[in-house]
Backbone as JSON, one array per atom type, in Angstrom:
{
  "sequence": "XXXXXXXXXXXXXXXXXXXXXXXXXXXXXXXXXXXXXXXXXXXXXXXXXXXXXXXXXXXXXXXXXXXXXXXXXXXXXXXXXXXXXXXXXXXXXXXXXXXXXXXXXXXXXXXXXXXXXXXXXXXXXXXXXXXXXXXXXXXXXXXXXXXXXXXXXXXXXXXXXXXXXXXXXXXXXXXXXXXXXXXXXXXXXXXXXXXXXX",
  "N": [[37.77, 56.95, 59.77], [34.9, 56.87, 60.53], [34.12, 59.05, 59.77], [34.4, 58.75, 56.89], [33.22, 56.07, 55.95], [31.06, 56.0, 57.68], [30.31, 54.12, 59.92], [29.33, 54.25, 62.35], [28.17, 56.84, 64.92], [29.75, 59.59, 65.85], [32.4, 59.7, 68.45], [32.8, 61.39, 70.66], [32.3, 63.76, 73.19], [30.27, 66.08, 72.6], [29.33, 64.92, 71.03], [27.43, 63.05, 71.3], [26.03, 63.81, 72.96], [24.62, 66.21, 71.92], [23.7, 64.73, 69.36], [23.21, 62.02, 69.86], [22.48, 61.28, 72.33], [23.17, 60.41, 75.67], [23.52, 58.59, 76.76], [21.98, 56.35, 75.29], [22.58, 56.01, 72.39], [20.55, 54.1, 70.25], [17.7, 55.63, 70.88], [17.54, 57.86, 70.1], [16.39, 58.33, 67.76], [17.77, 58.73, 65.76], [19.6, 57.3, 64.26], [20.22, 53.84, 62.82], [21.09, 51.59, 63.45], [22.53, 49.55, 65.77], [24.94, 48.39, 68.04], [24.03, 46.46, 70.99], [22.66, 45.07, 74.22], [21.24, 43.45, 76.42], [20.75, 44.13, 78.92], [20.4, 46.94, 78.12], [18.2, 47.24, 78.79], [16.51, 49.23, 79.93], [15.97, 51.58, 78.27], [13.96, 50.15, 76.26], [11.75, 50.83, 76.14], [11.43, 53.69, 75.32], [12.36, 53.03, 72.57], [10.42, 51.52, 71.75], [8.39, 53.64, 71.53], [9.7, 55.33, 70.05], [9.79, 54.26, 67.06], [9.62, 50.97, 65.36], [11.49, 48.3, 66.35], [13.87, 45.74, 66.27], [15.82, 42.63, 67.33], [19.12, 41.46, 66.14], [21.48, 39.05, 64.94], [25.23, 40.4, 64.78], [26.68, 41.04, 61.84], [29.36, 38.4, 60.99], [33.15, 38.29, 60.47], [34.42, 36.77, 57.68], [33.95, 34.15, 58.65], [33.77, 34.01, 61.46], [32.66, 33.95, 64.15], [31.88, 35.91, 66.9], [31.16, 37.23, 70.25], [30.64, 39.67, 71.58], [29.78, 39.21, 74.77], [28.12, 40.82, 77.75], [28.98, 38.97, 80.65], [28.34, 38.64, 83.46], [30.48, 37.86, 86.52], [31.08, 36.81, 89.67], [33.97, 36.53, 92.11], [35.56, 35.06, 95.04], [38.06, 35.9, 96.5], [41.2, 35.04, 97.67], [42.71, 36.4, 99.55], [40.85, 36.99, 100.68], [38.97, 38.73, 103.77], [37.02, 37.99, 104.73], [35.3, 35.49, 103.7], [33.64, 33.29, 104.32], [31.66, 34.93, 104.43], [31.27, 36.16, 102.24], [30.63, 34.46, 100.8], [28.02, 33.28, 101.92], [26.5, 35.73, 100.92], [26.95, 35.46, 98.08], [25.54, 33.14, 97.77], [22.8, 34.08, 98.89], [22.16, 35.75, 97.07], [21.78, 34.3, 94.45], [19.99, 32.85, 95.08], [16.31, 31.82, 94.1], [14.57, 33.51, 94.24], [15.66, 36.4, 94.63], [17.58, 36.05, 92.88], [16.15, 35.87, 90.06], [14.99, 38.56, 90.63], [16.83, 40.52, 90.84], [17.93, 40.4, 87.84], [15.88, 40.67, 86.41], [15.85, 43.55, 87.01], [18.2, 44.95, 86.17], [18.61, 44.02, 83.36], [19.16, 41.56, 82.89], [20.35, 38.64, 81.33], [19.26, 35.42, 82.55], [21.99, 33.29, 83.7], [21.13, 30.89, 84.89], [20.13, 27.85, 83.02], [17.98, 26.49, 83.74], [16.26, 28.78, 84.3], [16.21, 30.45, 81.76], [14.08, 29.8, 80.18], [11.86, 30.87, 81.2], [12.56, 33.42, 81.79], [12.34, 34.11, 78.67], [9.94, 33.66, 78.07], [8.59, 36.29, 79.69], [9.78, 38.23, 78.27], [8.45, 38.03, 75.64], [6.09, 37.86, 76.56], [5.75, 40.91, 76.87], [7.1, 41.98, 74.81], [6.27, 40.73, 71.7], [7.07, 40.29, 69.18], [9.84, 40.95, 69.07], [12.95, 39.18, 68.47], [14.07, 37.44, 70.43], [15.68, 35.3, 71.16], [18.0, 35.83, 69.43], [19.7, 36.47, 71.66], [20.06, 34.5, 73.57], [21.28, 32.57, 72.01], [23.39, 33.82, 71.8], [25.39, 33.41, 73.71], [26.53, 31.1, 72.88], [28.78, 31.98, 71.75], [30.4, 33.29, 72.73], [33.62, 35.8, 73.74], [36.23, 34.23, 74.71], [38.99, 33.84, 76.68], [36.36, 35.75, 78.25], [35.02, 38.96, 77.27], [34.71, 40.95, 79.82], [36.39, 39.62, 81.84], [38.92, 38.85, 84.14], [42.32, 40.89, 83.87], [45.54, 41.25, 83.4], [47.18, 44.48, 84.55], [45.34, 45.94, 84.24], [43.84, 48.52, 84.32], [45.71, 49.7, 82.4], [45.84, 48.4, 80.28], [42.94, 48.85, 78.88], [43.43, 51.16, 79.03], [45.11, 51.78, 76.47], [43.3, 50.09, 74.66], [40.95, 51.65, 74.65], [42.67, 54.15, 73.28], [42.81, 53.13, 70.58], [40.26, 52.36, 69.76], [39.33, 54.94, 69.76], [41.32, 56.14, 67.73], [41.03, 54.65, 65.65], [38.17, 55.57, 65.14], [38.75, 58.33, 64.66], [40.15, 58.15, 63.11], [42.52, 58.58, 62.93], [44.61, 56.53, 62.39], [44.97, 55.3, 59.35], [44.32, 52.25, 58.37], [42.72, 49.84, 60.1], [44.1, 47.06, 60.77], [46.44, 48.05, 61.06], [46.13, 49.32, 63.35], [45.11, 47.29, 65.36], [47.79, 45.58, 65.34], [49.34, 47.47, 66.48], [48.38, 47.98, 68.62], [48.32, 44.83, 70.03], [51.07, 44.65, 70.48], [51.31, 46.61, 72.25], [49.84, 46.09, 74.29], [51.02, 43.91, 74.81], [53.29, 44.08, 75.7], [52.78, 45.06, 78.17], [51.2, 42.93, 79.64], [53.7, 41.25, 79.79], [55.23, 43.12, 81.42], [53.98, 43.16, 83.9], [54.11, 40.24, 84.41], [56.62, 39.77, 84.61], [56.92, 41.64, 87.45], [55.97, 39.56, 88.92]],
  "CA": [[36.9, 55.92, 59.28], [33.78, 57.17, 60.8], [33.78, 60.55, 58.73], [34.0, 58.57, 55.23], [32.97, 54.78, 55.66], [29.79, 56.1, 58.51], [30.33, 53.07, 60.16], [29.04, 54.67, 63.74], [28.22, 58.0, 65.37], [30.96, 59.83, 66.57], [32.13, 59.22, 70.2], [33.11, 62.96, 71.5], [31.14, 63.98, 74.31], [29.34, 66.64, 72.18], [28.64, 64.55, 69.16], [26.89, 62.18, 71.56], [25.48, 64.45, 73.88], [24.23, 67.11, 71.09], [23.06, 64.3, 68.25], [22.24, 60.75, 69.72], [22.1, 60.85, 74.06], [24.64, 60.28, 76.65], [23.4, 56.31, 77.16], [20.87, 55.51, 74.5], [21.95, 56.25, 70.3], [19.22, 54.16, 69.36], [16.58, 55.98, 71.14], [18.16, 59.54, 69.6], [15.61, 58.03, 66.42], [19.06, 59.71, 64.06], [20.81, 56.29, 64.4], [19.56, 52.8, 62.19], [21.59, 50.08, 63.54], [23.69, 49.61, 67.17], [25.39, 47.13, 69.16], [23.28, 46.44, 72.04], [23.05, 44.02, 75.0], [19.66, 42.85, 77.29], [21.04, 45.28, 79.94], [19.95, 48.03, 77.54], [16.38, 47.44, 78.94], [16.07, 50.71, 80.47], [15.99, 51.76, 77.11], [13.22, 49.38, 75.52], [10.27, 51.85, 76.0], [11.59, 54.97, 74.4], [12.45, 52.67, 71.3], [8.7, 51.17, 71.05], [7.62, 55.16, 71.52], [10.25, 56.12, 68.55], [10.0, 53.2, 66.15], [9.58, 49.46, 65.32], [12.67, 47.52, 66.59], [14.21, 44.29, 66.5], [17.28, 41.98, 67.4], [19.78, 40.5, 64.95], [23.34, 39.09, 65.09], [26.01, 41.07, 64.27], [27.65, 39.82, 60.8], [30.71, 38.0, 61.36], [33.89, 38.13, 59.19], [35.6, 35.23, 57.2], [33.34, 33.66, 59.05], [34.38, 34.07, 62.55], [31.65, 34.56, 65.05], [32.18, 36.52, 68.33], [29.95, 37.88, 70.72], [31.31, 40.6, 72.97], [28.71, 38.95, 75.13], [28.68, 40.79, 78.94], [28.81, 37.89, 81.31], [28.77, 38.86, 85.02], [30.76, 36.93, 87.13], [31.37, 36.58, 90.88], [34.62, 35.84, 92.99], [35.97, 35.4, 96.39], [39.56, 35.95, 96.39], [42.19, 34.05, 98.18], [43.27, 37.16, 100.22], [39.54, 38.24, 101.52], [38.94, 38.54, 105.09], [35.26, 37.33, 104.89], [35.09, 34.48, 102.49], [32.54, 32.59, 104.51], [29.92, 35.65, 104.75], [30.97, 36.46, 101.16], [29.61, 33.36, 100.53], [26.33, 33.57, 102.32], [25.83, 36.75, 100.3], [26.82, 35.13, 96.67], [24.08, 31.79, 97.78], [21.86, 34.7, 98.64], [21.87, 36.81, 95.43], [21.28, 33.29, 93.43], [19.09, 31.78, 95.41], [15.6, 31.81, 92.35], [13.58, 34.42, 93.8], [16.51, 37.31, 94.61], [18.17, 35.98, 91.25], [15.01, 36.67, 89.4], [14.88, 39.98, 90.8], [18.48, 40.76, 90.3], [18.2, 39.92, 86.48], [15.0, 42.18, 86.01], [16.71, 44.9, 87.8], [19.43, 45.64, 85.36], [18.07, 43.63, 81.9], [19.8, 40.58, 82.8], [19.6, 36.83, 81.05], [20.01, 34.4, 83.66], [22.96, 32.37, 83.67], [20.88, 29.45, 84.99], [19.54, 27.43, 81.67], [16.36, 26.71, 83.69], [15.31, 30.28, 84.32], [16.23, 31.01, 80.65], [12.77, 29.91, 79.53], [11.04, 31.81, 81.9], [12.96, 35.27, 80.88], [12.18, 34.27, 77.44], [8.8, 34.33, 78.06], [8.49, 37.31, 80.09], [10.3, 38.99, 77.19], [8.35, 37.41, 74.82], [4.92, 38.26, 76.77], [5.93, 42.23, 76.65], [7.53, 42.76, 73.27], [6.39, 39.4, 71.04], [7.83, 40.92, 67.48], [11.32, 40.83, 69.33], [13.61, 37.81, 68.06], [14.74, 37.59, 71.97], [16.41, 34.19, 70.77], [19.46, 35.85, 69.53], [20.51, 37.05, 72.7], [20.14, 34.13, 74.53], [22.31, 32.56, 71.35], [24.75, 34.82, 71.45], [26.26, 32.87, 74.67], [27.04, 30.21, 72.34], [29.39, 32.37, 70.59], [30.65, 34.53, 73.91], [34.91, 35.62, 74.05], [37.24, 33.17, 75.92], [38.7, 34.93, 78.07], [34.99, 36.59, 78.49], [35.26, 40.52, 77.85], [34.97, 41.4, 81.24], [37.34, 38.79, 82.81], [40.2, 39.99, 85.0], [43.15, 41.09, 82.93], [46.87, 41.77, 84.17], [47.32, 45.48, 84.22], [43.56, 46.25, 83.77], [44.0, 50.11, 83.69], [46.58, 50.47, 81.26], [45.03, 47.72, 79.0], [42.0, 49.57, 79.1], [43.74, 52.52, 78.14], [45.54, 50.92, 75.2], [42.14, 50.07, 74.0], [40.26, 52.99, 74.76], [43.3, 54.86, 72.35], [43.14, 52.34, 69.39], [39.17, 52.58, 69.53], [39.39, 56.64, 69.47], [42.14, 56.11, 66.54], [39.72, 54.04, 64.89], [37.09, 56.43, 64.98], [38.6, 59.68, 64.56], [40.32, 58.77, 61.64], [44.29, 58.73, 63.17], [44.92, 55.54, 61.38], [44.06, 54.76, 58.0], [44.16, 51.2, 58.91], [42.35, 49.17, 61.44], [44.88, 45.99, 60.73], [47.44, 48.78, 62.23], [45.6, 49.98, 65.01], [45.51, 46.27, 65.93], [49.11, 45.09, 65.69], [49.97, 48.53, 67.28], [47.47, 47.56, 69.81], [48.52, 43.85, 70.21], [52.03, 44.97, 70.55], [51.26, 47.78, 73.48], [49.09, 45.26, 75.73], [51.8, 42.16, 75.25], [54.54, 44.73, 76.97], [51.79, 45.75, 79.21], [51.02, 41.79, 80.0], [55.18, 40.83, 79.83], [55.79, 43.68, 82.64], [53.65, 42.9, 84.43], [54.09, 38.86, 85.09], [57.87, 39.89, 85.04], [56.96, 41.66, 88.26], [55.43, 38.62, 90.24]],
  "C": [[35.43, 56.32, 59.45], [33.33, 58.05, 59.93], [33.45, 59.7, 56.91], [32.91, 56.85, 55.41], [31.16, 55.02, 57.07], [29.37, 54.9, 59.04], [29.39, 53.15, 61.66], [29.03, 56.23, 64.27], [29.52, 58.26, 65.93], [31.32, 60.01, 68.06], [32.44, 60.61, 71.35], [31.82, 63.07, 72.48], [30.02, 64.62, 73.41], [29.12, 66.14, 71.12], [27.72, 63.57, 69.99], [25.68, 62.83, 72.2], [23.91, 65.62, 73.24], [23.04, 66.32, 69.99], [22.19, 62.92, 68.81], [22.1, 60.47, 71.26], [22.89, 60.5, 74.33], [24.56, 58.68, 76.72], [22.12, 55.8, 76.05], [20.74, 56.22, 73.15], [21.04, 55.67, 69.85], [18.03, 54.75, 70.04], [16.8, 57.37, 70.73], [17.18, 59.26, 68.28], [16.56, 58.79, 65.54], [19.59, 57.98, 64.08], [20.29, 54.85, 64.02], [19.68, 51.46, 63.14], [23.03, 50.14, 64.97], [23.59, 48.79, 67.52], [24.65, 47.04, 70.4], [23.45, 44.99, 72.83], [21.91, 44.1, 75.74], [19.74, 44.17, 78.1], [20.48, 46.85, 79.48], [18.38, 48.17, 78.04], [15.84, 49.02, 79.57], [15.53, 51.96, 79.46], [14.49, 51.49, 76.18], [12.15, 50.14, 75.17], [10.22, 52.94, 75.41], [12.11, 54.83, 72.73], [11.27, 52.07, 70.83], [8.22, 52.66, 71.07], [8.34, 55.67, 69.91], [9.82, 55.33, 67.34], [10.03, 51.88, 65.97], [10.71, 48.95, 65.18], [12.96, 46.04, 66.0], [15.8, 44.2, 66.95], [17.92, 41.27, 66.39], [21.04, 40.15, 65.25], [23.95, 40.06, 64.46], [26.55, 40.47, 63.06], [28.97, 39.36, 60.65], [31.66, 38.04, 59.94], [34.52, 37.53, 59.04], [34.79, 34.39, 58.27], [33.48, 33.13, 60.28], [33.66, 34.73, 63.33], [32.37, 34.52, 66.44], [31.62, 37.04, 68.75], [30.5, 38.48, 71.51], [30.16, 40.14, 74.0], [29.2, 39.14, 76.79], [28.45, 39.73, 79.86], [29.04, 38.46, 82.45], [29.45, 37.92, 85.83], [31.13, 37.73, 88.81], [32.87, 35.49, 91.14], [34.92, 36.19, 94.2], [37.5, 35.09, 96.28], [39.92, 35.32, 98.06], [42.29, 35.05, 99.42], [41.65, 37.75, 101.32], [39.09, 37.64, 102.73], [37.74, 38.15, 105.51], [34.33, 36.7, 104.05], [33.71, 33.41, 102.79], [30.92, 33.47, 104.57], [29.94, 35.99, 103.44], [30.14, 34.75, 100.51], [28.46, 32.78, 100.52], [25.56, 34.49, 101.23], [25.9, 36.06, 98.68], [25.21, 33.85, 96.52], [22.81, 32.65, 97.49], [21.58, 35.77, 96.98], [21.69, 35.66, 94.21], [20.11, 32.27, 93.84], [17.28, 32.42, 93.8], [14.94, 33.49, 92.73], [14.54, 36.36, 93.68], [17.18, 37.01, 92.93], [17.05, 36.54, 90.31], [14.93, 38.49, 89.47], [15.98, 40.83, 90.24], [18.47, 41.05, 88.52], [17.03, 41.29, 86.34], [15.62, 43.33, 86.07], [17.71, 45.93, 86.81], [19.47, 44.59, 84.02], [19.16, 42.44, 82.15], [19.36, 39.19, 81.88], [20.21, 36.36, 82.05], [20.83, 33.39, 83.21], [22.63, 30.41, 83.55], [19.91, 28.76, 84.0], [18.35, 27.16, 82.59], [15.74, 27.62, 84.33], [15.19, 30.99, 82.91], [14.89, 31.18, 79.86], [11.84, 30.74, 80.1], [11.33, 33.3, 81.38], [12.56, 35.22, 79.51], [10.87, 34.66, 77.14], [8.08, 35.36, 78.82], [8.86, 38.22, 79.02], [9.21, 39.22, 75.69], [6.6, 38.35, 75.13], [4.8, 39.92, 76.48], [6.25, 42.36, 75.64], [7.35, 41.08, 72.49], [6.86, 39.57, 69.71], [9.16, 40.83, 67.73], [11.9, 39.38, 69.07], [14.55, 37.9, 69.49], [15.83, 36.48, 71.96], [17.67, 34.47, 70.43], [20.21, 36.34, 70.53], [20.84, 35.62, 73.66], [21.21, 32.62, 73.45], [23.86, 32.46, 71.57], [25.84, 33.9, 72.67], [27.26, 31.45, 74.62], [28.37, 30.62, 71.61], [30.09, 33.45, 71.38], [32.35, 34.4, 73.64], [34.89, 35.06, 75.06], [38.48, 33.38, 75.78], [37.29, 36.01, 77.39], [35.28, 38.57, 78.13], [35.11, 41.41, 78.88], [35.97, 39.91, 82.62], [38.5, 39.75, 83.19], [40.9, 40.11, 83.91], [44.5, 41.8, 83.92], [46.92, 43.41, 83.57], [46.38, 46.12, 83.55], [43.62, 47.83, 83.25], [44.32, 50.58, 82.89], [46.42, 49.79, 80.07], [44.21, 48.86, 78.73], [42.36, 50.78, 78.2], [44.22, 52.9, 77.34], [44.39, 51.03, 74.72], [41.3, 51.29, 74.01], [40.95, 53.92, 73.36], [43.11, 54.13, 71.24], [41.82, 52.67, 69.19], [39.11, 54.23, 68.94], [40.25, 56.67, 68.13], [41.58, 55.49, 65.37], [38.42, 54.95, 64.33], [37.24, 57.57, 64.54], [39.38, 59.65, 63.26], [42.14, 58.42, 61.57], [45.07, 58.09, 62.12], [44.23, 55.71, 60.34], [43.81, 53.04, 57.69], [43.67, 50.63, 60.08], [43.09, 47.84, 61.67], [45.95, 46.74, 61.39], [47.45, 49.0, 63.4], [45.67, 48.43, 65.76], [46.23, 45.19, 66.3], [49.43, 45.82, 66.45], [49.43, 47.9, 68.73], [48.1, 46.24, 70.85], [49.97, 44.05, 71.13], [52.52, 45.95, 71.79], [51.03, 46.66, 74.52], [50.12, 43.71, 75.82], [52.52, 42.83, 76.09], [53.97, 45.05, 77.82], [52.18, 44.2, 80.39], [52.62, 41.13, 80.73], [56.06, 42.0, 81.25], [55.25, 42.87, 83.96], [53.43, 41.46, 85.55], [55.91, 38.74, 85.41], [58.33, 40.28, 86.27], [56.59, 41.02, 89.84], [56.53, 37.42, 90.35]]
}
């Protein structure tokens, strides 16, 4: 698919490594249009040095909006031997001024709707041509189950997907409606072992 329909650079180490950077195709200035996420901020400065940016939604199909949107979450499991100091430490990493920091740190939006305006205009004060609005959007429109929520048999999901993506890309299939029954069909026996063994 990639080779005829040029839907996306190719994902091999040396097609990434060689043509568009190990962590940043749009700052490779070869590459128009990429999926991106806030967290990319590390990024932001070598794309105002290459070229005039922006943000946009992705275009949804049949009219079915989804936002792979990363959501961080925090838990304290049932089984953990230090639930009351993990607890100290989750208060502390949200309390405003560590949360603030936290979020800068690694291109975060804050979770909490009244710090949202504040990041907006911090965002807003540094890059004001950026439509920063669809990101903070996009949470309207996030998967449920989240794309980083737990998952039974995380590894071998993972590695289901990982193969259907690569089959996708390199061409294996000539269908992507295949690759994702095949797909569907791997991770239910994945899911169906797995609750068969609890």
């Amino acid at each position: 698919m990639i080779y005829v329909e040029k839907v996306r650079p190719r994902s091999d180490a040396a097609a990434g490594a060689s043509l568009f950077g190990d962590s940043d195709p749009l700052g490779s200035n070869r590459l128009a249009v990429w999926e991106t996420f806030s967290w990319m901020s590390y990024a932001f400065e070598t794309w105002d040095a290459n070229f005039s940016w922006n943000i946009g939604a992705i275009p949804a199909m049949d009219g079915h909006v989804v936002s792979a949107t990363n959501i961080d979450t925090f838990v304290i499991t049932k089984s953990s031997k230090h639930p009351d100091e993990a607890w100290e430490v989750y208060k502390w990493l949200f309390s405003e001024e560590i949360y603030s920091r936290l979020n800068h740190n690694y291109g975060g939006i804050p979770a909490m709707k009244d710090l949202q305006a504040q990041w907006l205009d911090e965002q807003k004060a540094e890059r004001p041509n950026i439509n920063w609005q669809v990101l903070l959007d996009a949470a309207e429109y996030a998967d449920n189950p989240n794309n980083e929520s737990w998952v039974p048999g995380y590894s071998q999901v993972w590695d289901e997907m990982e193969f259907a993506m690569a089959s996708i890309i390199s061409g294996l299939y000539d269908s992507p409606e295949q690759v994702a029954e095949d797909l569907n069909d791997e991770v239910q026996d994945i899911l169906d072992e797995y609750w068969a063994s609890r």
